[in-house]
Amino acid sequence: MNNRIITTYGQDIWKMTIDVLRKAALEKMIPKSALIGIKPNLVVSKPSSSGATTSPVIVSALIEYLKEHGHDNIVILESSWVGDSTKRAFKICGYEDISKKYNVPLFDIKQDTYTVKTYNGVNMEVSSKVLSLDFLINVPVLKGHCQTLMTGALKNMKGCISDRDKRKFHTWGLHKPIAYLNKIIKQDFILVDGICGDLDFEEGGNPVQMNRIFCGTDPVLMDSYIAANMGYKPYDIDYIRIAEEIGIGSSDIEFADIIVLDKDESIARPSPSRKVQKLSQYVNAKDACSACYANLIHALARLDGDGSLHKFKNDQILIGQGYKSQEGSGIGIGKCTSGICKNIGGCPPSTTAILDFLKKI
Ligand code: SF4
């Protein structure tokens, strides 16, 4: 399924996870009796509602799915960022409970031994346990990052190296070592938690309710799709470009086979966080679907980033099912606002489409 991305929207996290795994037929990709590693993103000891960490519901559903299909040699591995304890993150994020319920061990990579691996003259201390896996399932969070703009599949592998090398990655500028690391660690399957990742910070605090989960096998393609979900072009993120150049995968989402299983019709409840509220002041929402609203918030964040948000007035941008039969002036987002004189269609319109439309106004 190299160029395929299977995606679904909604609120029932368990069902959404099972739906995308079933459609991908994950069980058929895994060799019999394989040692399977699940790598969530538990960068800090904060629950997934903060926008920083992988939902334990997604990982629980994944484990049940694997066990139901006869794959029960599973380990959950992580190393939180240098300033936090992985053990505390396992506890706070709900992974101790998962471990007990499913009898799946938790492995703290900070306590591991490391094997020095080299790519293109760069040495990296990589977790020996990760290198011993037969099949690696990466479960990153779709979220922003203060230095690399976003984080997803490729960058989540940084939790598979020693703390000493995590520090070095920062002095090396992050992008090149992240791409190089993915030449050493091959991730076999990627299941992206796009339920409520942070707007622009890897440690959470400004979650955006995006209500989506998607999966695939090409980490470069998955990250390019994450970038598009946030209103970036793939090459806005340097490590995506480098990873593609060294042959890890393709950033060509135009030619990706994107299969959408379900839509999300839950009504958006914007996060009370300061940054999301600041962007929301430009929006007049009436019964907007969560996925639609989230795409708009990410588009507004990109406009804010390039200094062009000020040209819009408070409440000027209209979105939601409450505008279905309304005509008039304003700026309408999504097919529900087709009666508004300036309008972008789609249901939901993508972040990229909204951004391109707003830039032209
Ligand atoms: S266009 Fe309307 S129905 Fe479609 S996702 Fe947006 S708010 Fe929901």
Short mmCIF file of C-alpha atoms and ligand atoms in Angstrom, two decimals:
data_model
loop_
_atom_site.label_atom_id
_atom_site.label_comp_id
_atom_site.label_asym_id
_atom_site.label_seq_id
_atom_site.Cartn_x
_atom_site.Cartn_y
_atom_site.Cartn_z
CA MET A 1 0.00 0.00 0.00
CA ASN A 2 2.95 2.31 -0.55
CA ASN A 3 1.11 5.27 -2.09
CA ARG A 4 -2.14 4.61 -0.27
CA ILE A 5 -3.45 6.66 2.66
CA ILE A 6 -6.55 5.35 4.38
CA THR A 7 -8.27 8.04 6.38
CA THR A 8 -11.42 8.43 8.39
CA TYR A 9 -13.11 11.19 10.37
CA GLY A 10 -15.33 11.05 13.44
CA GLN A 11 -15.46 10.86 17.21
CA ASP A 12 -15.57 7.14 17.90
CA ILE A 13 -11.82 6.65 18.19
CA TRP A 14 -12.03 2.91 18.72
CA LYS A 15 -14.21 2.28 15.68
CA MET A 16 -12.17 4.65 13.50
CA THR A 17 -8.95 2.81 14.41
CA ILE A 18 -10.43 -0.60 13.63
CA ASP A 19 -11.94 0.69 10.37
CA VAL A 20 -8.63 1.96 8.96
CA LEU A 21 -6.69 -1.12 10.13
CA ARG A 22 -9.26 -3.43 8.55
CA LYS A 23 -9.21 -1.52 5.28
CA ALA A 24 -5.39 -1.63 5.27
CA ALA A 25 -5.43 -5.37 6.14
CA LEU A 26 -2.55 -4.74 8.53
CA GLU A 27 -2.50 -8.35 9.72
CA LYS A 28 -1.43 -9.56 6.28
CA MET A 29 1.68 -7.37 6.30
CA ILE A 30 3.08 -8.87 9.51
CA PRO A 31 5.20 -12.03 9.38
CA LYS A 32 4.02 -14.93 11.57
CA SER A 33 5.38 -14.84 15.16
CA ALA A 34 6.96 -11.44 14.49
CA LEU A 35 8.08 -9.31 17.43
CA ILE A 36 5.93 -6.22 16.91
CA GLY A 37 6.94 -2.85 18.36
CA ILE A 38 4.37 -0.11 18.86
CA LYS A 39 5.95 3.35 19.10
CA PRO A 40 3.50 6.01 20.31
CA ASN A 41 4.46 9.64 20.91
CA LEU A 42 4.71 10.16 24.68
CA VAL A 43 7.10 13.08 24.52
CA VAL A 44 5.83 14.44 27.84
CA SER A 45 3.72 13.20 30.76
CA LYS A 46 0.47 14.78 29.59
CA PRO A 47 -2.78 13.14 28.52
CA SER A 48 -3.64 13.03 24.82
CA SER A 49 -6.28 15.75 25.33
CA SER A 50 -3.37 18.20 25.76
CA GLY A 51 -2.50 17.76 22.08
CA ALA A 52 0.94 16.30 22.87
CA THR A 53 0.60 12.52 23.14
CA THR A 54 -0.89 9.52 21.38
CA SER A 55 -4.37 8.50 22.45
CA PRO A 56 -4.36 5.30 24.54
CA VAL A 57 -7.67 4.37 22.91
CA ILE A 58 -5.98 4.13 19.49
CA VAL A 59 -3.18 1.95 20.88
CA SER A 60 -5.67 -0.25 22.77
CA ALA A 61 -7.75 -0.79 19.63
CA LEU A 62 -4.56 -1.54 17.66
CA ILE A 63 -3.46 -4.16 20.21
CA GLU A 64 -6.89 -5.83 20.25
CA TYR A 65 -6.89 -5.90 16.46
CA LEU A 66 -3.42 -7.48 16.34
CA LYS A 67 -4.31 -10.09 18.97
CA GLU A 68 -7.57 -10.97 17.24
CA HIS A 69 -5.53 -11.73 14.14
CA GLY A 70 -3.04 -13.96 15.96
CA HIS A 71 -0.25 -11.43 16.47
CA ASP A 72 0.44 -11.34 20.20
CA ASN A 73 4.20 -10.85 20.48
CA ILE A 74 3.94 -7.12 21.11
CA VAL A 75 5.92 -4.50 23.00
CA ILE A 76 5.22 -0.77 23.45
CA LEU A 77 8.42 1.29 23.27
CA GLU A 78 9.11 4.94 23.97
CA SER A 79 11.62 7.41 25.32
CA SER A 80 10.13 10.73 26.43
CA TRP A 81 12.03 13.93 25.82
CA VAL A 82 15.21 14.59 27.79
CA GLY A 83 13.40 16.56 30.50
CA ASP A 84 10.79 13.92 31.36
CA SER A 85 10.58 10.37 32.65
CA THR A 86 9.20 7.77 30.23
CA LYS A 87 7.84 5.77 33.17
CA ARG A 88 5.84 8.79 34.34
CA ALA A 89 4.59 9.34 30.78
CA PHE A 90 3.49 5.68 30.54
CA LYS A 91 1.49 6.17 33.75
CA ILE A 92 -0.02 9.61 33.09
CA CYS A 93 -0.87 8.85 29.45
CA GLY A 94 -2.77 5.65 30.31
CA TYR A 95 -0.22 3.11 29.03
CA GLU A 96 0.31 1.31 32.36
CA ASP A 97 -3.37 0.39 32.23
CA ILE A 98 -3.01 -0.84 28.64
CA SER A 99 -0.02 -2.95 29.63
CA LYS A 100 -1.95 -4.61 32.47
CA LYS A 101 -5.15 -5.12 30.49
CA TYR A 102 -3.52 -6.71 27.43
CA ASN A 103 -0.41 -8.18 29.04
CA VAL A 104 1.82 -6.17 26.71
CA PRO A 105 5.17 -5.02 28.17
CA LEU A 106 6.22 -1.37 28.26
CA PHE A 107 9.82 -0.76 27.27
CA ASP A 108 11.62 2.42 28.37
CA ILE A 109 14.22 3.14 25.69
CA LYS A 110 16.09 5.40 28.14
CA GLN A 111 17.08 2.18 30.00
CA ASP A 112 18.18 0.36 26.83
CA THR A 113 21.63 -0.31 25.41
CA TYR A 114 22.40 1.45 22.14
CA THR A 115 23.98 0.38 18.90
CA VAL A 116 25.96 2.99 17.00
CA LYS A 117 24.69 3.24 13.44
CA THR A 118 26.06 5.52 10.76
CA TYR A 119 24.47 7.12 7.76
CA ASN A 120 26.34 9.53 5.50
CA GLY A 121 29.03 10.10 8.11
CA VAL A 122 26.58 10.84 10.96
CA ASN A 123 26.78 8.45 13.93
CA MET A 124 23.64 7.75 15.96
CA GLU A 125 23.06 5.73 19.14
CA VAL A 126 19.97 3.72 18.27
CA SER A 127 17.96 1.59 20.70
CA SER A 128 19.10 -2.04 20.43
CA LYS A 129 15.54 -3.15 21.23
CA VAL A 130 14.11 -1.17 18.33
CA LEU A 131 16.71 -2.69 16.01
CA SER A 132 15.69 -6.18 17.17
CA LEU A 133 12.03 -5.76 16.15
CA ASP A 134 10.56 -7.68 13.23
CA PHE A 135 7.79 -5.15 12.59
CA LEU A 136 7.54 -1.54 13.76
CA ILE A 137 4.21 0.25 14.01
CA ASN A 138 4.61 3.99 14.45
CA VAL A 139 1.67 5.82 16.06
CA PRO A 140 2.59 9.54 15.92
CA VAL A 141 0.39 12.53 16.69
CA LEU A 142 -0.51 15.04 13.98
CA LYS A 143 0.73 18.24 15.63
CA GLY A 144 2.83 21.35 15.29
CA HIS A 145 6.44 21.75 16.38
CA CYS A 146 8.17 24.94 17.47
CA GLN A 147 11.31 24.29 15.38
CA THR A 148 10.36 21.96 12.52
CA LEU A 149 6.80 23.40 12.07
CA MET A 150 5.21 19.95 12.35
CA THR A 151 5.95 16.52 13.71
CA GLY A 152 4.64 13.17 12.55
CA ALA A 153 5.98 9.84 11.34
CA LEU A 154 9.60 10.69 10.56
CA LYS A 155 10.29 12.76 13.66
CA ASN A 156 8.63 10.30 16.05
CA MET A 157 11.63 7.99 15.48
CA LYS A 158 13.69 10.44 17.56
CA GLY A 159 12.26 8.63 20.59
CA CYS A 160 14.28 5.56 19.52
CA ILE A 161 17.73 7.03 20.23
CA SER A 162 19.73 7.83 23.37
CA ASP A 163 19.09 11.05 25.30
CA ARG A 164 22.66 12.08 24.49
CA ASP A 165 21.92 11.92 20.78
CA LYS A 166 18.57 13.71 21.19
CA ARG A 167 20.56 16.69 22.45
CA LYS A 168 23.00 16.37 19.54
CA PHE A 169 20.10 16.29 17.06
CA HIS A 170 19.18 19.80 18.20
CA THR A 171 22.72 21.10 17.72
CA TRP A 172 22.74 19.51 14.25
CA GLY A 173 19.58 21.42 13.33
CA LEU A 174 17.12 18.50 13.61
CA HIS A 175 16.14 18.17 9.95
CA LYS A 176 19.12 16.28 8.55
CA PRO A 177 19.53 13.86 11.47
CA ILE A 178 15.79 13.14 11.54
CA ALA A 179 15.88 12.19 7.86
CA TYR A 180 19.09 10.18 8.29
CA LEU A 181 17.70 8.31 11.31
CA ASN A 182 14.87 7.06 9.11
CA LYS A 183 17.45 5.52 6.79
CA ILE A 184 18.54 3.40 9.78
CA ILE A 185 15.16 2.62 11.38
CA LYS A 186 12.53 1.31 8.99
CA GLN A 187 8.96 1.82 10.13
CA ASP A 188 6.65 -0.78 8.61
CA PHE A 189 3.27 0.77 9.29
CA ILE A 190 2.13 4.22 10.38
CA LEU A 191 -1.13 4.92 12.19
CA VAL A 192 -1.56 8.65 12.70
CA ASP A 193 -3.47 10.05 15.68
CA GLY A 194 -5.11 13.16 14.23
CA ILE A 195 -7.75 13.42 16.94
CA CYS A 196 -6.53 16.54 18.72
CA GLY A 197 -2.90 17.46 18.06
CA ASP A 198 -1.41 20.75 19.11
CA LEU A 199 -1.53 23.79 16.84
CA ASP A 200 2.19 24.59 16.94
CA PHE A 201 3.92 23.07 19.95
CA GLU A 202 5.04 19.48 20.45
CA GLU A 203 4.43 19.60 24.20
CA GLY A 204 0.73 20.47 23.87
CA GLY A 205 -1.36 23.23 25.41
CA ASN A 206 -3.23 24.41 22.30
CA PRO A 207 -5.04 21.30 21.04
CA VAL A 208 -7.11 21.49 17.87
CA GLN A 209 -9.96 18.99 17.68
CA MET A 210 -9.33 17.49 14.21
CA ASN A 211 -11.19 14.17 14.60
CA ARG A 212 -9.23 12.15 12.05
CA ILE A 213 -7.13 8.99 11.97
CA PHE A 214 -5.18 7.77 8.97
CA CYS A 215 -2.68 5.06 8.10
CA GLY A 216 -0.17 4.06 5.45
CA THR A 217 3.28 2.59 4.98
CA ASP A 218 5.39 5.41 3.49
CA PRO A 219 6.56 7.77 6.28
CA VAL A 220 7.46 10.54 3.81
CA LEU A 221 4.03 10.39 2.22
CA MET A 222 2.33 10.28 5.62
CA ASP A 223 4.28 13.33 6.78
CA SER A 224 3.49 15.15 3.54
CA TYR A 225 -0.19 14.45 4.18
CA ILE A 226 0.16 15.68 7.78
CA ALA A 227 1.82 18.82 6.43
CA ALA A 228 -1.10 19.38 4.05
CA ASN A 229 -3.58 18.89 6.91
CA MET A 230 -1.82 21.77 8.65
CA GLY A 231 -1.63 24.02 5.58
CA TYR A 232 2.04 23.41 4.76
CA LYS A 233 3.55 22.21 1.51
CA PRO A 234 5.74 19.11 1.97
CA TYR A 235 8.94 21.00 1.13
CA ASP A 236 8.15 23.65 3.77
CA ILE A 237 9.43 20.94 6.11
CA ASP A 238 13.13 20.40 5.40
CA TYR A 239 13.30 16.88 6.80
CA ILE A 240 10.58 15.73 4.40
CA ARG A 241 12.62 17.01 1.45
CA ILE A 242 15.85 15.41 2.72
CA ALA A 243 14.10 12.11 3.47
CA GLU A 244 12.72 12.02 -0.06
CA GLU A 245 16.13 12.86 -1.56
CA ILE A 246 17.80 9.95 0.24
CA GLY A 247 15.15 7.52 -0.93
CA ILE A 248 12.98 6.94 2.14
CA GLY A 249 9.70 7.63 0.39
CA SER A 250 7.67 10.00 -1.76
CA SER A 251 6.25 13.41 -0.86
CA ASP A 252 3.93 13.37 -3.88
CA ILE A 253 0.49 13.59 -2.27
CA GLU A 254 -1.02 14.63 -5.63
CA PHE A 255 -0.51 11.05 -6.79
CA ALA A 256 -1.39 9.41 -3.48
CA ASP A 257 -4.33 7.05 -3.42
CA ILE A 258 -6.32 8.66 -0.58
CA ILE A 259 -9.28 6.57 0.55
CA VAL A 260 -11.75 8.32 2.86
CA LEU A 261 -13.90 5.89 4.84
CA ASP A 262 -16.13 8.22 6.82
CA LYS A 263 -16.95 11.87 7.44
CA ASP A 264 -17.26 13.70 10.72
CA GLU A 265 -20.48 15.52 11.40
CA SER A 266 -19.89 16.31 15.06
CA ILE A 267 -20.26 20.00 15.86
CA ALA A 268 -17.01 21.81 16.62
CA ARG A 269 -16.29 23.00 20.12
CA PRO A 270 -13.20 25.17 19.73
CA SER A 271 -10.50 24.62 22.32
CA PRO A 272 -10.48 27.27 25.07
CA SER A 273 -6.71 27.66 24.59
CA ARG A 274 -5.47 31.19 24.08
CA LYS A 275 -3.99 30.64 20.62
CA VAL A 276 -7.04 28.85 19.20
CA GLN A 277 -9.36 31.47 20.70
CA LYS A 278 -7.30 34.23 19.09
CA LEU A 279 -7.78 32.64 15.66
CA SER A 280 -11.46 31.87 16.34
CA GLN A 281 -12.28 35.57 16.71
CA TYR A 282 -12.17 35.91 12.90
CA VAL A 283 -14.77 33.15 12.52
CA ASN A 284 -18.53 33.17 12.85
CA ALA A 285 -19.41 29.50 13.16
CA LYS A 286 -22.92 28.08 13.14
CA ASP A 287 -22.96 24.34 13.67
CA ALA A 288 -19.60 23.80 11.94
CA CYS A 289 -18.34 20.22 11.75
CA SER A 290 -15.19 19.63 13.81
CA ALA A 291 -13.00 18.53 10.88
CA CYS A 292 -14.06 21.54 8.77
CA TYR A 293 -13.46 23.97 11.63
CA ALA A 294 -10.07 22.45 12.41
CA ASN A 295 -8.93 22.86 8.79
CA LEU A 296 -9.94 26.52 8.95
CA ILE A 297 -8.08 27.05 12.24
CA HIS A 298 -4.88 25.59 10.76
CA ALA A 299 -5.27 27.80 7.65
CA LEU A 300 -5.70 30.88 9.87
CA ALA A 301 -2.62 29.88 11.86
CA ARG A 302 -0.58 29.82 8.63
CA LEU A 303 -1.92 33.28 7.69
CA ASP A 304 -1.05 34.49 11.16
CA GLY A 305 2.44 33.09 10.67
CA ASP A 306 3.04 35.04 7.47
CA GLY A 307 1.51 38.25 8.86
CA SER A 308 -1.56 38.40 6.60
CA LEU A 309 -4.30 37.57 9.09
CA HIS A 310 -4.84 41.24 9.95
CA LYS A 311 -6.64 41.87 6.63
CA PHE A 312 -9.66 39.94 7.93
CA LYS A 313 -12.20 41.40 10.34
CA ASN A 314 -13.66 39.75 13.41
CA ASP A 315 -16.51 37.34 12.60
CA GLN A 316 -15.99 37.87 8.85
CA ILE A 317 -15.34 34.22 7.96
CA LEU A 318 -18.51 32.12 7.97
CA ILE A 319 -18.57 28.35 8.42
CA GLY A 320 -21.09 25.68 9.36
CA GLN A 321 -24.32 23.94 8.57
CA GLY A 322 -26.27 26.90 9.99
CA TYR A 323 -25.48 28.81 6.77
CA LYS A 324 -26.95 26.20 4.44
CA SER A 325 -29.78 28.32 3.06
CA GLN A 326 -28.25 31.72 3.73
CA GLU A 327 -27.21 34.19 1.03
CA GLY A 328 -25.26 37.40 1.45
CA SER A 329 -21.88 38.99 1.91
CA GLY A 330 -18.92 37.65 3.79
CA ILE A 331 -16.40 34.88 3.28
CA GLY A 332 -17.83 31.37 3.32
CA ILE A 333 -15.91 28.16 4.04
CA GLY A 334 -17.31 24.83 2.81
CA LYS A 335 -20.29 23.82 0.71
CA CYS A 336 -22.73 24.85 3.47
CA THR A 337 -21.87 28.48 2.73
CA SER A 338 -22.38 28.28 -1.04
CA GLY A 339 -24.86 31.21 -0.84
CA ILE A 340 -22.18 33.53 0.55
CA CYS A 341 -20.69 35.69 -2.21
CA LYS A 342 -17.04 34.72 -1.60
CA ASN A 343 -16.97 31.00 -1.03
CA ILE A 344 -14.71 27.96 -1.15
CA GLY A 345 -16.60 24.68 -1.63
CA GLY A 346 -15.77 21.23 -0.32
CA CYS A 347 -17.08 19.12 2.51
CA PRO A 348 -14.85 19.61 4.29
CA PRO A 349 -12.52 21.78 2.21
CA SER A 350 -8.89 20.87 2.86
CA THR A 351 -6.64 23.17 4.86
CA THR A 352 -4.58 23.80 1.72
CA ALA A 353 -7.67 24.73 -0.31
CA ILE A 354 -8.90 27.11 2.43
CA LEU A 355 -5.46 28.70 2.73
CA ASP A 356 -5.09 29.24 -1.04
CA PHE A 357 -8.60 30.73 -1.16
CA LEU A 358 -8.05 33.13 1.77
CA LYS A 359 -4.68 34.24 0.40
CA LYS A 360 -6.36 35.40 -2.82
CA ILE A 361 -8.90 37.61 -1.01
S1 SF4 B 1 -19.09 22.02 4.52
FE1 SF4 B 1 -20.72 21.97 6.08
S2 SF4 B 1 -21.33 19.80 6.26
FE2 SF4 B 1 -19.35 19.88 5.14
S3 SF4 B 1 -17.83 19.58 6.73
FE3 SF4 B 1 -18.10 21.80 6.50
S4 SF4 B 1 -19.65 22.40 8.02
FE4 SF4 B 1 -19.75 20.17 7.78
#
